[in-house]
Amino acid sequence: MESRRAFVKKMGKGVAVTSLAFPTHAVLGSSLTANTVQGLKPLRIGIIGAENSHTAGFGKLFNVEKKFPGAEVKYVWGETEEFARKAMENGSIPNMVKDPLEMMGKIDALIVDHRHPKYHLAAATPFVKEGIPTFIDKPFCYRVEEGKKFLEMARETGTPVTSYSTIAQTASTFDMKDQLGDLDHINQVIRYGPVDLDSKYGGIFFYGVHLVQPLLYMFGEDVRKVLVSRDGTNGSASLVFKSGLYATLIFKRASYGWETFIETKNGLTELKSRVQET
């Protein structure tokens, strides 16, 4: 799967809008504005899935707030007609299709936005095979082997595909990562975030990505051991990195939000962002 920067670079004329959910408006917006000035045709986006509130949010981003001039969400398919019409109304999306394949040949980029990840790859596959750049909202997929096969297919066709946590792709996360360079040896990390292990939308996959991916951005991906524990609806995970770093993830059930604490020789300190998200 391509990194955000590699994806943006490869998209050329502005299909990088599939990174739309993240606070990179200045970079992507300038690229799309330049394309409009150069007289390129408007970028047409289609969305598969409307049960998720993100769909209306994408519509607002492009069609109402016009964060990316020259790009517009033109079509939406919903799991039910009610879901689709609600997304159309709240996101100013002009057209609904009864079958996602009706969008084939009418769009330049695709967003797949189901709530349960088990539907994502099947929905995206026909479009990726046709070379349509695709952003898959979190979680990317439900089973690792299915995800690997899908990405292999995307590489063979040369179609850019990307997916990641919106929490990971924030200025706040990158600011916290920058702060790590000023700290002495970090012995342990404790990170808290909302996770419903029994969620009907895929259990830990539904929100777990928001807890895990920022951790990997900050401390690397070389995790050697993982142990998950649970008691009823409560749970936690322990991760051991190659470096010896020990990380504990606490699955919050009674509150929302994410917090990160680090242990150094000076004790336990909360790692807080110094930047204001816009």
XYZ file of C-alpha atoms in Angstrom:
278
model
C 0.000 0.000 0.000
C 1.355 3.393 -0.930
C 2.402 5.958 1.619
C 0.471 9.212 1.637
C 3.282 11.173 -0.041
C 3.927 8.516 -2.676
C 0.221 8.325 -3.417
C -0.080 12.107 -3.830
C 2.965 12.254 -6.104
C 1.749 9.453 -8.342
C -1.717 10.872 -8.774
C -0.474 13.718 -10.959
C -3.543 15.601 -12.122
C -5.216 15.551 -8.770
C -6.548 12.118 -8.077
C -4.692 12.580 -4.805
C -8.002 13.748 -3.444
C -8.512 10.222 -2.268
C -6.404 11.314 0.679
C -9.227 13.760 1.323
C -10.050 12.934 4.900
C -6.829 14.278 6.294
C -5.457 17.717 7.222
C -3.269 18.133 4.151
C -5.547 20.740 2.601
C -2.766 23.168 1.741
C -0.752 20.636 -0.256
C -3.628 18.880 -1.991
C -5.637 22.045 -2.453
C -2.794 23.844 -4.207
C -2.324 20.854 -6.501
C -5.996 20.733 -7.448
C -6.200 24.510 -7.856
C -3.228 24.391 -10.210
C -4.955 21.717 -12.256
C -8.065 23.886 -12.537
C -6.013 26.860 -13.674
C -4.315 24.696 -16.287
C -7.728 23.958 -17.745
C -7.940 20.280 -16.918
C -11.402 18.805 -16.696
C -13.063 18.705 -13.254
C -12.274 15.682 -11.127
C -15.345 13.499 -10.593
C -15.513 11.408 -7.418
C -17.861 8.554 -6.580
C -18.545 7.062 -3.159
C -19.583 3.491 -2.380
C -21.261 3.298 1.015
C -23.463 5.793 2.836
C -24.214 4.207 6.204
C -21.097 5.876 7.555
C -21.397 9.571 8.455
C -18.039 10.095 6.738
C -19.793 9.998 3.362
C -21.676 13.217 4.004
C -18.444 14.645 5.413
C -16.638 13.929 2.159
C -19.466 15.600 0.268
C -19.211 18.712 2.433
C -15.443 18.812 2.028
C -15.615 18.887 -1.758
C -19.033 20.223 -2.680
C -19.827 22.702 0.090
C -16.539 23.870 1.597
C -14.775 23.364 -1.757
C -11.450 22.593 -0.108
C -10.225 21.228 -3.441
C -11.414 23.475 -6.299
C -12.054 21.498 -9.443
C -13.009 18.306 -7.610
C -16.553 17.262 -6.760
C -18.328 14.233 -5.348
C -20.790 13.459 -8.135
C -22.237 10.060 -7.207
C -23.074 7.997 -4.158
C -24.320 4.457 -3.666
C -25.894 3.613 -0.336
C -26.519 0.346 1.445
C -30.124 1.557 1.539
C -31.858 4.317 -0.374
C -32.415 6.121 2.921
C -28.686 6.145 3.680
C -27.906 7.435 0.195
C -30.488 10.209 0.270
C -29.342 11.355 3.704
C -25.744 11.566 2.463
C -26.909 13.437 -0.632
C -28.816 15.949 1.463
C -26.141 16.487 4.103
C -23.210 16.401 1.703
C -24.743 18.132 -1.335
C -24.056 15.089 -3.512
C -26.129 15.424 -6.704
C -26.562 11.850 -7.922
C -27.490 8.449 -6.489
C -26.875 5.150 -8.273
C -28.718 1.904 -7.640
C -25.657 -0.190 -8.521
C -22.063 0.944 -7.843
C -21.028 -0.240 -11.312
C -23.232 2.490 -12.776
C -20.417 4.875 -11.821
C -17.930 3.100 -14.086
C -16.798 5.485 -16.803
C -18.355 8.456 -14.998
C -15.799 9.005 -12.219
C -12.078 9.729 -11.989
C -11.573 8.621 -8.369
C -13.379 6.371 -5.913
C -13.991 6.393 -2.171
C -15.127 3.169 -0.489
C -16.811 3.948 2.813
C -18.626 0.991 4.350
C -18.801 0.727 8.126
C -17.839 -2.955 8.161
C -14.474 -3.622 6.489
C -15.539 -7.008 5.141
C -17.300 -5.197 2.287
C -14.458 -2.873 1.269
C -12.272 -4.910 -1.045
C -15.056 -6.484 -3.087
C -16.548 -3.040 -3.651
C -13.237 -1.528 -4.736
C -11.947 -4.357 -6.932
C -13.830 -3.663 -10.220
C -12.774 -0.020 -10.151
C -9.150 -0.700 -9.245
C -8.962 -3.198 -12.112
C -10.121 -0.395 -14.408
C -7.363 1.897 -13.164
C -9.509 4.192 -11.024
C -7.490 5.502 -8.035
C -9.186 4.501 -4.811
C -9.247 5.618 -1.199
C -10.629 2.989 1.186
C -11.835 4.407 4.479
C -10.772 2.672 7.664
C -10.518 -0.192 8.231
C -8.857 -1.143 4.953
C -9.940 -4.775 5.138
C -11.131 -7.487 7.502
C -8.655 -10.303 6.808
C -4.919 -9.981 6.149
C -4.692 -12.504 3.310
C -7.542 -10.827 1.448
C -5.787 -7.495 1.833
C -2.502 -8.865 0.484
C -4.190 -10.341 -2.591
C -6.010 -7.085 -3.234
C -2.825 -5.018 -3.024
C -1.009 -7.445 -5.302
C -3.771 -6.961 -7.861
C -3.536 -3.173 -7.496
C 0.228 -3.260 -8.058
C -0.177 -5.414 -11.160
C -2.681 -2.966 -12.635
C -0.675 0.071 -11.509
C -3.690 1.618 -9.797
C -2.974 3.790 -6.741
C -4.794 2.585 -3.637
C -4.498 4.020 -0.158
C -6.118 3.733 3.255
C -5.203 4.927 6.706
C -6.430 6.213 10.049
C -7.531 9.833 10.113
C -6.191 10.074 13.660
C -2.757 8.965 12.469
C -2.740 11.457 9.607
C -3.078 14.580 11.720
C -0.673 17.387 12.469
C -1.081 16.441 16.132
C 0.307 12.943 15.606
C 3.286 14.186 13.619
C 3.965 16.883 16.212
C 4.032 14.277 18.977
C 6.428 12.220 16.875
C 8.701 15.246 16.520
C 8.734 15.691 20.292
C 10.188 12.214 20.798
C 13.543 13.385 19.475
C 13.937 15.707 22.463
C 13.340 12.994 25.055
C 15.738 10.686 26.834
C 15.444 6.920 26.508
C 11.790 5.914 26.424
C 11.164 2.715 28.330
C 7.416 2.266 27.941
C 4.444 3.726 26.105
C 0.823 3.587 27.223
C -1.834 4.595 24.745
C -5.573 4.845 25.411
C -8.346 4.886 22.829
C -11.938 3.746 22.237
C -12.271 0.129 21.082
C -15.321 -2.122 21.111
C -14.060 -5.676 20.864
C -17.569 -6.873 20.036
C -18.523 -4.147 17.565
C -20.896 -5.408 14.899
C -18.741 -3.520 12.417
C -15.759 -5.821 12.752
C -14.815 -5.849 16.408
C -11.411 -4.370 17.112
C -10.884 -3.559 13.437
C -13.533 -0.838 13.474
C -11.715 1.602 15.774
C -8.499 -0.253 16.606
C -6.667 1.312 13.668
C -6.926 4.738 15.332
C -5.164 3.342 18.383
C -2.475 1.328 16.615
C -1.439 3.341 13.555
C -0.392 6.532 15.397
C 1.713 4.342 17.695
C 3.483 2.807 14.692
C 4.007 6.229 13.120
C 5.677 7.452 16.290
C 7.753 4.394 17.204
C 8.132 2.325 14.042
C 6.592 -0.889 12.774
C 9.094 -3.475 13.997
C 6.810 -5.157 16.526
C 8.033 -8.607 17.551
C 5.429 -9.775 20.073
C 1.745 -9.037 20.692
C -0.487 -10.210 23.527
C -4.173 -9.274 23.760
C -6.107 -9.686 27.006
C -9.792 -9.176 27.691
C -12.316 -9.569 30.467
C -15.852 -9.124 29.251
C -16.015 -5.922 27.240
C -12.743 -4.544 28.630
C -9.366 -5.327 27.150
C -5.804 -4.308 26.420
C -2.860 -5.254 24.233
C 0.854 -5.473 24.975
C 3.408 -4.949 22.195
C 7.159 -5.532 22.314
C 9.288 -3.753 19.708
C 12.649 -4.971 18.407
C 14.271 -2.034 20.207
C 12.964 -3.351 23.523
C 10.293 -0.683 23.785
C 7.199 -1.981 25.567
C 3.817 -0.544 24.589
C 0.466 -1.053 26.271
C -2.786 -0.242 24.495
C -5.824 0.284 26.705
C -9.189 -0.267 25.014
C -11.477 2.435 26.391
C -15.170 1.608 26.730
C -16.615 4.417 28.857
C -15.205 7.504 27.143
C -13.996 8.863 23.808
C -10.635 10.312 22.764
C -7.013 9.216 22.550
C -4.163 9.784 25.012
C -0.509 8.755 24.931
C 1.812 8.484 27.951
C 5.533 7.734 27.927
C 7.855 6.552 30.668
C 11.384 7.966 30.871
C 13.800 8.287 33.777
C 11.820 11.376 34.788
C 8.644 9.379 35.264
C 5.368 9.005 33.381
C 4.415 11.957 31.164
C 1.500 12.551 28.823
C 2.589 13.272 25.284
C 0.445 16.164 24.053
C 0.349 17.898 20.714
C 1.455 21.530 20.570
C -0.443 22.304 17.382
C -4.028 23.311 16.735
C -5.863 21.185 14.178
C -7.770 23.146 11.535
